[in-house]
mmCIF file of C-alpha atoms and ligand atoms in Angstrom:
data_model
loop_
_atom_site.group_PDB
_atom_site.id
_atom_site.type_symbol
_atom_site.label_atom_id
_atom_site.label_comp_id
_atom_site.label_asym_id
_atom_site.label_seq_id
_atom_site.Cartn_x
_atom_site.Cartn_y
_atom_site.Cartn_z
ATOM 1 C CA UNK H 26 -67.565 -19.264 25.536
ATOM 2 C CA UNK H 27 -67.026 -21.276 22.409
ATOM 3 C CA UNK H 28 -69.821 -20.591 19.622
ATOM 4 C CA UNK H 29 -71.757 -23.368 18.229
ATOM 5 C CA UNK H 30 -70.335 -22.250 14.651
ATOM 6 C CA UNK H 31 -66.724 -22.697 15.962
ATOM 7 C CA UNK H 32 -67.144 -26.328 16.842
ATOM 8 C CA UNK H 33 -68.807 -26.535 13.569
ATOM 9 C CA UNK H 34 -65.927 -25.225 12.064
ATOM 10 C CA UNK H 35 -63.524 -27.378 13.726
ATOM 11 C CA UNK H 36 -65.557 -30.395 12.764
ATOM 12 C CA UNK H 37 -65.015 -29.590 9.397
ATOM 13 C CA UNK H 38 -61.174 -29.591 10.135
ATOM 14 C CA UNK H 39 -61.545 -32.733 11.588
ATOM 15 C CA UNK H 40 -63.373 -34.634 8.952
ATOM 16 C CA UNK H 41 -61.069 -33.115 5.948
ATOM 17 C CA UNK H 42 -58.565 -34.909 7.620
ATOM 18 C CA UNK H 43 -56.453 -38.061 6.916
ATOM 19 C CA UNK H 44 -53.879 -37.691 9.743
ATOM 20 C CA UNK H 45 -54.876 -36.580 12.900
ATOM 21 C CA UNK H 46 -52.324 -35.475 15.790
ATOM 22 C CA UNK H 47 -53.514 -34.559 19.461
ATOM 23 C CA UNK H 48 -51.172 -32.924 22.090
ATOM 24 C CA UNK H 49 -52.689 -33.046 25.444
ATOM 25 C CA UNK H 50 -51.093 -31.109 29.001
ATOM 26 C CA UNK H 51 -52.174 -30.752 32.110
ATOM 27 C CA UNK H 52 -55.805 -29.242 31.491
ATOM 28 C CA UNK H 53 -57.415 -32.421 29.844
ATOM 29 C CA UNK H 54 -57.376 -34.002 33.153
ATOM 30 C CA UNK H 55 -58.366 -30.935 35.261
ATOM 31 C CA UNK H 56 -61.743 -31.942 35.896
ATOM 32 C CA UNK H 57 -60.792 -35.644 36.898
ATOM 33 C CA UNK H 58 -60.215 -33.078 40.093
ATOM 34 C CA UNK H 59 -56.632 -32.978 38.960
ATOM 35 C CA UNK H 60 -54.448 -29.845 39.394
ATOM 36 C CA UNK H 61 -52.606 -28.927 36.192
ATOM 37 C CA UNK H 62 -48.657 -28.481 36.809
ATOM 38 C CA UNK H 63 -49.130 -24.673 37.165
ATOM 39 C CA UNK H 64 -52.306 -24.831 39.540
ATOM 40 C CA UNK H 65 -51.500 -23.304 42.847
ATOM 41 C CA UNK H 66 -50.125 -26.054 44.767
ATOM 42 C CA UNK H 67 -51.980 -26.496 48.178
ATOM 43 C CA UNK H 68 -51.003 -27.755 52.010
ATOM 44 C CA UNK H 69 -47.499 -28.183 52.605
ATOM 45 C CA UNK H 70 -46.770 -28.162 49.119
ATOM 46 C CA UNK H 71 -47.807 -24.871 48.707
ATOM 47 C CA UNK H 72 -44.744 -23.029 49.477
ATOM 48 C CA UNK H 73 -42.790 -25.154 46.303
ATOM 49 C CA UNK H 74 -42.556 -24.014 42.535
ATOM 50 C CA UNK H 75 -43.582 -27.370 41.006
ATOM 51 C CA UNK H 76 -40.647 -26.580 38.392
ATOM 52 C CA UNK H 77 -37.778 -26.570 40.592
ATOM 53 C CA UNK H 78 -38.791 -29.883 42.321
ATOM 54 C CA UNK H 79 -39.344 -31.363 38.797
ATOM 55 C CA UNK H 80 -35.413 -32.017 38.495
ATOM 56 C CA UNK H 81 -32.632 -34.460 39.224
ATOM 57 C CA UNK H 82 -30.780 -31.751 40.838
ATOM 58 C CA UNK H 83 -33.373 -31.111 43.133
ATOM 59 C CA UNK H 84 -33.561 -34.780 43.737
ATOM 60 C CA UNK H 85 -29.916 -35.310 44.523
ATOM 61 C CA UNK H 86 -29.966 -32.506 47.010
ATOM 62 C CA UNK H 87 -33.143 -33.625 49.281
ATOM 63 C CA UNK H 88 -34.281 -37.656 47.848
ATOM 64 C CA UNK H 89 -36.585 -37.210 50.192
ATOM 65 C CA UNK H 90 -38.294 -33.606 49.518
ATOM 66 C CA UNK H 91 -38.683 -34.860 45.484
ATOM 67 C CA UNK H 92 -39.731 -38.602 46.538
ATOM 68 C CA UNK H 93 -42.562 -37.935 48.678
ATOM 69 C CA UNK H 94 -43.805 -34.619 46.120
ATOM 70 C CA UNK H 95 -44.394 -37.274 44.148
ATOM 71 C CA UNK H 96 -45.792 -39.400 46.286
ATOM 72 C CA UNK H 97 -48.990 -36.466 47.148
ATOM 73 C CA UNK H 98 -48.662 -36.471 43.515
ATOM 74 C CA UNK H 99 -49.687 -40.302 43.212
ATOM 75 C CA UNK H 100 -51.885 -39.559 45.829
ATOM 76 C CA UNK H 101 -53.923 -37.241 44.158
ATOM 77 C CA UNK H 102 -54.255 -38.808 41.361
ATOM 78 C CA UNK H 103 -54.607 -42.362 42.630
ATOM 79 C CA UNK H 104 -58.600 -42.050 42.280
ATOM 80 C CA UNK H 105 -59.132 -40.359 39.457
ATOM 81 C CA UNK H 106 -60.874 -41.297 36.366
ATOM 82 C CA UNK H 107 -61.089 -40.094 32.518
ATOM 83 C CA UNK H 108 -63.061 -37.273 32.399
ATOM 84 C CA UNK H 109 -65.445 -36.599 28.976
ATOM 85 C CA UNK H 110 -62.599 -35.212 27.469
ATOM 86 C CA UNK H 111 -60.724 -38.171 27.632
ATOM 87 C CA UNK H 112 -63.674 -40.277 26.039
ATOM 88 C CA UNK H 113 -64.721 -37.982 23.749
ATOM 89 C CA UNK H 114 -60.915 -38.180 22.556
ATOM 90 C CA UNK H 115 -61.314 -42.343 22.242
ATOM 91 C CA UNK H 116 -64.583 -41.972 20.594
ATOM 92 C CA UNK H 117 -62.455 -39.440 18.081
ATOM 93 C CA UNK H 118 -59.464 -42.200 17.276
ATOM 94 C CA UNK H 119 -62.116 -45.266 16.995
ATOM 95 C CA UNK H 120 -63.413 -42.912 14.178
ATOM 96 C CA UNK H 121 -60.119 -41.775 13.114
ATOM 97 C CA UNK H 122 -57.901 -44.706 14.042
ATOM 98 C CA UNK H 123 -54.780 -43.016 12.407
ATOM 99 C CA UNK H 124 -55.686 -40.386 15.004
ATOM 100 C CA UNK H 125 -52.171 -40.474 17.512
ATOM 101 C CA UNK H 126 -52.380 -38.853 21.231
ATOM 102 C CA UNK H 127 -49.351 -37.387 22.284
ATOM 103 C CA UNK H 128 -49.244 -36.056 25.817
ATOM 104 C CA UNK H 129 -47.167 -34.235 28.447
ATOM 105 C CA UNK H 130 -49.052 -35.683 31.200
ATOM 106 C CA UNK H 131 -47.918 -38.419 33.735
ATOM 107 C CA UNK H 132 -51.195 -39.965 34.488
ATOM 108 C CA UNK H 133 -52.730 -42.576 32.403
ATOM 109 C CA UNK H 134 -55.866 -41.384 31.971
ATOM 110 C CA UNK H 135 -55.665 -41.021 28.077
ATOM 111 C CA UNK H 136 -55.400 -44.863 28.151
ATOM 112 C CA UNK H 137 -58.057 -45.423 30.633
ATOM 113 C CA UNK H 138 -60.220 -43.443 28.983
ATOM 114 C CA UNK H 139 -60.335 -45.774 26.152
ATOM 115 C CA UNK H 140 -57.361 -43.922 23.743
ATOM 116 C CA UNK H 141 -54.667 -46.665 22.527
ATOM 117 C CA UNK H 142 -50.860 -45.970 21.142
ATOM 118 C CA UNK H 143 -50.281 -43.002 23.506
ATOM 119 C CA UNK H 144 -47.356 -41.468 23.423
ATOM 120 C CA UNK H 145 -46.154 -39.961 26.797
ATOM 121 C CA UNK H 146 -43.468 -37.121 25.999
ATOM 122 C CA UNK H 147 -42.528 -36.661 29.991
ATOM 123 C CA UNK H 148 -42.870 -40.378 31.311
ATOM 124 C CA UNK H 149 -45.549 -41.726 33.930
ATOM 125 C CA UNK H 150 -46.099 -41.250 37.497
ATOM 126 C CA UNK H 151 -47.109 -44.601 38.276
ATOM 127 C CA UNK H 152 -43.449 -46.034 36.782
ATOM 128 C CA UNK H 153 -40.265 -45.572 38.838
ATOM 129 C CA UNK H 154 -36.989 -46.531 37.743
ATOM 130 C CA UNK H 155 -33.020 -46.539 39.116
ATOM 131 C CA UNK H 156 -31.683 -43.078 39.302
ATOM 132 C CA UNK H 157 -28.615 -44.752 37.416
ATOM 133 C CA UNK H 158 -30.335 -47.716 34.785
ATOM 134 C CA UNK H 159 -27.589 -48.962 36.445
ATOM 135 C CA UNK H 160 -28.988 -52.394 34.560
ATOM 136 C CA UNK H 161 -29.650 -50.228 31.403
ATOM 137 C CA UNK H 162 -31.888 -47.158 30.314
ATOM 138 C CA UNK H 163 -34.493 -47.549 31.498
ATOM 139 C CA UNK H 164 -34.107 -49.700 34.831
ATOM 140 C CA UNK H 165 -37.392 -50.153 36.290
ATOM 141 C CA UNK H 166 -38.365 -51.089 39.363
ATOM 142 C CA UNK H 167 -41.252 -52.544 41.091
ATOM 143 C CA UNK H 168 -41.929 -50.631 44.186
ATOM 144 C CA UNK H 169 -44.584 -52.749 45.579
ATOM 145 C CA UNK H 170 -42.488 -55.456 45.929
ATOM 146 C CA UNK H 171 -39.994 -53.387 48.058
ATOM 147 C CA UNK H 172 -40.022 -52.385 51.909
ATOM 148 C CA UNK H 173 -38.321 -49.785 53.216
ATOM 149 C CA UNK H 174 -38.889 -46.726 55.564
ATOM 150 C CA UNK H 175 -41.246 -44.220 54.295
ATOM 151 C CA UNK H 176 -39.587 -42.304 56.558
ATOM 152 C CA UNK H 177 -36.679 -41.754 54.768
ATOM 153 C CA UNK H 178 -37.892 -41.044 51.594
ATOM 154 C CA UNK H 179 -37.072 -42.902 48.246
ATOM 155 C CA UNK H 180 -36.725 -47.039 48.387
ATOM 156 C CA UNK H 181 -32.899 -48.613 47.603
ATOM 157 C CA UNK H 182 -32.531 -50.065 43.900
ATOM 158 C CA UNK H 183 -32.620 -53.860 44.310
ATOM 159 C CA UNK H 184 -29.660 -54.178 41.728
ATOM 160 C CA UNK H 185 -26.623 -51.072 42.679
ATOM 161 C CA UNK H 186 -28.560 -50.142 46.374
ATOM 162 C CA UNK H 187 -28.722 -46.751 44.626
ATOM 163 C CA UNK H 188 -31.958 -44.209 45.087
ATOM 164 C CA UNK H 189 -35.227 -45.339 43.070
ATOM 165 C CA UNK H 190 -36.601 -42.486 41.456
ATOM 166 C CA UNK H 191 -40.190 -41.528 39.736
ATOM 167 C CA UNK H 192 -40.080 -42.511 35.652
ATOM 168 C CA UNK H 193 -40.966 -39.211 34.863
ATOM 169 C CA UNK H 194 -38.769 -36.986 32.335
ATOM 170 C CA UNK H 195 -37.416 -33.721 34.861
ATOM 171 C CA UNK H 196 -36.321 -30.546 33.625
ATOM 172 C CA UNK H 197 -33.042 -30.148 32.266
ATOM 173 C CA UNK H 198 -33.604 -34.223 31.106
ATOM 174 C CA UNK H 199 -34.054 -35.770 27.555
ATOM 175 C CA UNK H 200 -36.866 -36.730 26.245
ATOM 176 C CA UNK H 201 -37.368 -40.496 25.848
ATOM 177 C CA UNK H 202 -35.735 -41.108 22.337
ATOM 178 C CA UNK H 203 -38.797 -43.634 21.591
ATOM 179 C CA UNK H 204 -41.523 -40.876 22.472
ATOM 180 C CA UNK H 205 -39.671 -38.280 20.764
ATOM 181 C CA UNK H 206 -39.650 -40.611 17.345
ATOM 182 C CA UNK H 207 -42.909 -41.759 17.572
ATOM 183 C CA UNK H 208 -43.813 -38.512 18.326
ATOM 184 C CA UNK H 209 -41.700 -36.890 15.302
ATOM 185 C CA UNK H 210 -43.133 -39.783 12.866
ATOM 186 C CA UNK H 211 -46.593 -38.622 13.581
ATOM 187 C CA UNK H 212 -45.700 -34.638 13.359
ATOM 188 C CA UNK H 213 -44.294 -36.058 9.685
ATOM 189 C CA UNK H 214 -47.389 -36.767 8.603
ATOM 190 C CA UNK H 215 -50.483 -35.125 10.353
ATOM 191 C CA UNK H 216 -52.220 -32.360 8.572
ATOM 192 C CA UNK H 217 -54.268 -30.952 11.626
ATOM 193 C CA UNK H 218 -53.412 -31.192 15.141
ATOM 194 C CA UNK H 219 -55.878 -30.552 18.682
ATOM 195 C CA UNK H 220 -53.787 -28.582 21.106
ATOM 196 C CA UNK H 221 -55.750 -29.340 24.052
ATOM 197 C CA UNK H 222 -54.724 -28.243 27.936
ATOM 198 C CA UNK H 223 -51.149 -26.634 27.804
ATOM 199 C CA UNK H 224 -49.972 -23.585 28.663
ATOM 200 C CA UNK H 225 -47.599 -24.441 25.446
ATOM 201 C CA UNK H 226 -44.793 -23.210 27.734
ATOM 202 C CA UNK H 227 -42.592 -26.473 28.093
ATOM 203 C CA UNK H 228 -40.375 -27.529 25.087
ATOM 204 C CA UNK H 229 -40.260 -29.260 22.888
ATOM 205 C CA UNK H 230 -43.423 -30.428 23.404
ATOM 206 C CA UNK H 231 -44.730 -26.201 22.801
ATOM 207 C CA UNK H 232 -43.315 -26.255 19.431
ATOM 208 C CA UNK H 233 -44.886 -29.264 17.858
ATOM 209 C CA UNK H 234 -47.802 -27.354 16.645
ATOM 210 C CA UNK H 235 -45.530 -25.062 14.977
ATOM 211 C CA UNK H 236 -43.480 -28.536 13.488
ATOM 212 C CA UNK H 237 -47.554 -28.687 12.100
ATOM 213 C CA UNK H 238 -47.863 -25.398 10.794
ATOM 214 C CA UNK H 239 -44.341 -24.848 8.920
ATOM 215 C CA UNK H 240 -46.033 -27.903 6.885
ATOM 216 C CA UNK H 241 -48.943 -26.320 6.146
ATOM 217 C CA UNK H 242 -50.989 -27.970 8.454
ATOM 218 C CA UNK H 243 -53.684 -26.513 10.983
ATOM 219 C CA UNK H 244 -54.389 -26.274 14.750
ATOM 220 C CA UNK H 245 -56.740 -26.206 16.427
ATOM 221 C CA UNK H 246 -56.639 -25.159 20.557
ATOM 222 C CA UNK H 247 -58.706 -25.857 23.196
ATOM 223 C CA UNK H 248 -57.897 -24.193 26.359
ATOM 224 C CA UNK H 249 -60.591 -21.700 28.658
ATOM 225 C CA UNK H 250 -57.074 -19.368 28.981
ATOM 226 C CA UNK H 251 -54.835 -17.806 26.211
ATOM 227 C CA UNK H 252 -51.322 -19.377 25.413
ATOM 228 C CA UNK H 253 -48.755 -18.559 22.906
ATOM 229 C CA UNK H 254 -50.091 -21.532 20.920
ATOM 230 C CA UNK H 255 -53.205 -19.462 20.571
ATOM 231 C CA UNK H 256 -51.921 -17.117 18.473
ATOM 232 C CA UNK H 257 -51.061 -19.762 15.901
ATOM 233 C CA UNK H 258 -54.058 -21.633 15.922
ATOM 234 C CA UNK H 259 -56.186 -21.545 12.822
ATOM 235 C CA UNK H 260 -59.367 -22.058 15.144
ATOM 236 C CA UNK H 261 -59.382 -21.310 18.987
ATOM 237 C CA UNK H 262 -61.840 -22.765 21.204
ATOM 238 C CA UNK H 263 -62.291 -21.609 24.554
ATOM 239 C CA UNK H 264 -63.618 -23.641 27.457
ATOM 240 C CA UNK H 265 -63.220 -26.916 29.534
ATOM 241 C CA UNK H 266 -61.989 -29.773 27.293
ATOM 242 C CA UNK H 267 -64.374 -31.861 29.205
ATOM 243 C CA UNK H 268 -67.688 -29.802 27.349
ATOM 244 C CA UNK H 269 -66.051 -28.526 24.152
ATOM 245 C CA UNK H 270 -64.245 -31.932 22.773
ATOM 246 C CA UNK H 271 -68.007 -33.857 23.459
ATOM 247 C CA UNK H 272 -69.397 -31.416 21.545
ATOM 248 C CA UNK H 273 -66.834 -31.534 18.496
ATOM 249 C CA UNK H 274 -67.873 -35.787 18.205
ATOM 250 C CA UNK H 275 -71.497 -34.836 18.070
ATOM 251 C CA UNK H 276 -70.969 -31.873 15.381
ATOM 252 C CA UNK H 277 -69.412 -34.890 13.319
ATOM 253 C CA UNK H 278 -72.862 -36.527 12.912
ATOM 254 C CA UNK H 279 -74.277 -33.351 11.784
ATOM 255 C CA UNK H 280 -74.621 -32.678 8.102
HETATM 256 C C1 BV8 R 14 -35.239 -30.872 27.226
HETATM 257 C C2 BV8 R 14 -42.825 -34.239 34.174
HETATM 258 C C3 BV8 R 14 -33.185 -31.075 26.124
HETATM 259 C C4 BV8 R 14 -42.454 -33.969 35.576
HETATM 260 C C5 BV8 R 14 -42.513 -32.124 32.972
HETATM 261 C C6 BV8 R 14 -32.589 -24.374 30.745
HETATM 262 C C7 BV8 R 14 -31.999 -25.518 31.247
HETATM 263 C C8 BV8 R 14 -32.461 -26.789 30.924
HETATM 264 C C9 BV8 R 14 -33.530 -26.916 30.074
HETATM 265 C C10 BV8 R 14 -34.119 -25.766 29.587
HETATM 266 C C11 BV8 R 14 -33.664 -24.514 29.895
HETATM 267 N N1 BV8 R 14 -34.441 -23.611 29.248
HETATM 268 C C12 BV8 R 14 -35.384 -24.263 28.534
HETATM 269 C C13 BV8 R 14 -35.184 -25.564 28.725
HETATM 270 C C14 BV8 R 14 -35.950 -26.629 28.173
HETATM 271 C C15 BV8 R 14 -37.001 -27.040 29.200
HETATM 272 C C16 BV8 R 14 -38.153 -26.053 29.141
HETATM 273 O O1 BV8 R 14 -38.915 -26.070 28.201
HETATM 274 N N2 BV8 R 14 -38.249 -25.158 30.129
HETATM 275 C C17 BV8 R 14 -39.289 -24.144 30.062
HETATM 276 C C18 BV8 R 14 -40.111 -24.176 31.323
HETATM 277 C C19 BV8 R 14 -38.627 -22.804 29.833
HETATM 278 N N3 BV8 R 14 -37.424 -28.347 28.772
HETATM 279 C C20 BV8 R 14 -36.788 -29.414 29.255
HETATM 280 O O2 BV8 R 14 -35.939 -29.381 30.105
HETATM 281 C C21 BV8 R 14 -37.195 -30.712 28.594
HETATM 282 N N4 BV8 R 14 -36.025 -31.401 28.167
HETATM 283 O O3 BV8 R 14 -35.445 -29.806 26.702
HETATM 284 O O4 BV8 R 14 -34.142 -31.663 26.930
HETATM 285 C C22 BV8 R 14 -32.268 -30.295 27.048
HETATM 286 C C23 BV8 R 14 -31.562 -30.982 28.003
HETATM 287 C C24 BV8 R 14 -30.673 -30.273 28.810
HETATM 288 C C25 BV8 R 14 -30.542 -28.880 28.662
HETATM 289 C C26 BV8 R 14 -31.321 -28.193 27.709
HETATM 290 C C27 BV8 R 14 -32.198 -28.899 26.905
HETATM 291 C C28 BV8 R 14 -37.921 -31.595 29.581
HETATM 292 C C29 BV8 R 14 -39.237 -30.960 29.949
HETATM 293 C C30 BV8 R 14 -40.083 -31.961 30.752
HETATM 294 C C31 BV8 R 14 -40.299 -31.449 32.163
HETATM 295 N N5 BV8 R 14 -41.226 -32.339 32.858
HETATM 296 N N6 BV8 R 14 -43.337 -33.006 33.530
HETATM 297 C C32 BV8 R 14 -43.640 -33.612 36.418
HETATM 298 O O5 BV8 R 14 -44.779 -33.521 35.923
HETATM 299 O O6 BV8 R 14 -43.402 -33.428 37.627
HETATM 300 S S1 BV8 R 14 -43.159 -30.745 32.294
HETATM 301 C C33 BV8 R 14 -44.499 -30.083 33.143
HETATM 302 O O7 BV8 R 14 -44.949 -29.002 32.366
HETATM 303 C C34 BV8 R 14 -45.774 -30.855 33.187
HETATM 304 O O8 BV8 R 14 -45.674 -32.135 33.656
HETATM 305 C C35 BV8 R 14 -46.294 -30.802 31.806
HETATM 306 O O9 BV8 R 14 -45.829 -31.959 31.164
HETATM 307 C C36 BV8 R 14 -45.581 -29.597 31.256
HETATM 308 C C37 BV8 R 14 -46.438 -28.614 30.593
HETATM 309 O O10 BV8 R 14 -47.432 -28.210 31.520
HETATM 310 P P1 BV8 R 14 -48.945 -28.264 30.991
HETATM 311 O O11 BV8 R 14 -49.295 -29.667 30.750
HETATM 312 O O12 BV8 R 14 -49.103 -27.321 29.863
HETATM 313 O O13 BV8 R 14 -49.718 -27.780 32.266
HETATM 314 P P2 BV8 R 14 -49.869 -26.281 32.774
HETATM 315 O O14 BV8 R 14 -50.327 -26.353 34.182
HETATM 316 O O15 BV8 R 14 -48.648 -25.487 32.434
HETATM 317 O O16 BV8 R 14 -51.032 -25.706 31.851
HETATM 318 C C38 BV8 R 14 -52.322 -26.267 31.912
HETATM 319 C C39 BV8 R 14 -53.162 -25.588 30.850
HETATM 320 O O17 BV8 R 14 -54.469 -26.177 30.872
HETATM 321 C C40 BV8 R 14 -53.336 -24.097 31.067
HETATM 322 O O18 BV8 R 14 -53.145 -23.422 29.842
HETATM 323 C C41 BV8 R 14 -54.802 -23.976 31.506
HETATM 324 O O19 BV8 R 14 -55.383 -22.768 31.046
HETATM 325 C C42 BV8 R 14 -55.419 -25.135 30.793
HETATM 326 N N7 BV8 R 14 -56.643 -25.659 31.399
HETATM 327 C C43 BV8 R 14 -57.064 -25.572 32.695
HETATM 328 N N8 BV8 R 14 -58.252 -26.204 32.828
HETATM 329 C C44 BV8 R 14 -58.569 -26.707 31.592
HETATM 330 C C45 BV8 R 14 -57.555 -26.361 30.689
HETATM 331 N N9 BV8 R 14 -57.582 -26.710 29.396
HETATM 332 C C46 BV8 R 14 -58.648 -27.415 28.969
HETATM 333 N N10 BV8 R 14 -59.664 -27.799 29.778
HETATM 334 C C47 BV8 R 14 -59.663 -27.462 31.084
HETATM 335 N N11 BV8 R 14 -60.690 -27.833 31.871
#
């Protein structure tokens, strides 16, 4: 349980700062009544390791299997919405509008939440694209103007006839160069960054607080669990996002 001195504390971080960096995962949109990417997957899925479907290898052995894990993917989050995390982090940036989110996540919920400029480090769920760019990196393509056979699994591309896939970044992939730069030009000059919701185990995303701290700049961590990013963090705060970032925009008002 965080103490009301700690989100004092962090406050005081917050408002000493010009720069302001946030790196979001999984567990900032846990209680939209999504699962993070390490929850226990449930039903059919359950048997999977989210990981090893989460690649183009896995992809090009079963379209299908990958295509329609993302598809209960899509379908869990289809009706989800921001969370008080999520607006407490828009209230943050309209205060701090140099404040940049940078997130792992593949939902949009940072952006319907009310945050703006967000950069997404491992692509969105809702985007899907030609397994080739056979028209150029990326290809996208519009789904819902396509019809094909659920049945057997991803759509055609309308261009090479080639699988569609999710625009998503899988393991073993590069980041998008444009995330990674924007990304990398905020790192450059952000003094203090909010850790908020990864298990800090993915790279390179994990080692961006650290690109912080070899500047001399602080972190701060919110997460109910300890990660290796904890032990780096100048201030730790432990609990939901959801209740603990809420409270951090009303400490601002205090004294
Ligand atoms: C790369 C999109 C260069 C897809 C994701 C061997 C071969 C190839 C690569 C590697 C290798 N060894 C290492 C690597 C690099 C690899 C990597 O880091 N692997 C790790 C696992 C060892 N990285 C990559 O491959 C990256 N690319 O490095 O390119 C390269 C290229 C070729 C070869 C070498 C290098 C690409 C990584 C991107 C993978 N795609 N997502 C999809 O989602 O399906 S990553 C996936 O994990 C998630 O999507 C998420 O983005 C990421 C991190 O997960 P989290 O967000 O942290 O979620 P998690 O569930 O883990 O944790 C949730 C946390 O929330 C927990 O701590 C929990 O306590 C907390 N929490 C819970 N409730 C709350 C809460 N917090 C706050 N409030 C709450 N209420």
């Amino acid at each position: 349980m965080t103490t009301p001195n700690l989100i004092q504390k962090a406050a005081a971080l917050i408002r000493d700062s010009q720069n302001i960096t946030v790196l979001t995962g999984a567990g900032v949109s846990r209680e939209s009544g999504i699962p993070t990417f390490r929850d226990a997957l449930d039903g059919l899925w359950a048997r999977f390791n989210p990981q090893e479907l989460a690649t183009a290898s896995a992809f090009m052995a079963n379209p299908k299997l990958v295509w329609d894990f993302y598809e209960y993917r899509r379908d869990i989050m289809r009706d989800k919405s921001p969370n008080a995390g999520h607006f407490a982090l828009a209230e943050l940036q309209r205060r701090y509008p140099s404040l940049v989110v940078i997130t792992q996540n593949i939902d949009e919920l940072h952006e319907q939440g009310g945050s703006t400029g967000v950069i997404h480090l491992h692509g969105r769920i809702a985007g899907n694209k030609c397994f080739y760019n056979c028209q150029g990196d990326p290809t996208m393509v519009d789904v819902s103007l396509l019809s094909w056979d659920k049945e057997n699994g991803p759509p055609a591309c309308p261009h090479c006839g080639r699988w569609v896939r999710p625009d998503v970044v899988w393991f073993g992939e590069m980041l998008p160069p444009a995330a990674l730069n924007a990304a990398a030009e905020a790192l450059q000059v952000s003094e203090l960054m909010l850790v908020i919701g990864t298990s800090g185990l993915v790279m390179p995303a994990a080692d961006m607080p650290m690109v912080i701290k070899r500047r001399g700049g602080k972190a701060i961590e919110i997460n109910p669990d300890d990660t290796p990013i904890s032990d780096i963090a100048d201030i730790k705060l432990s609990g939901p996002s959801g209740e603990i970032l809420p409270r951090i925009v009303e400490a601002l008002d205090e004294a």
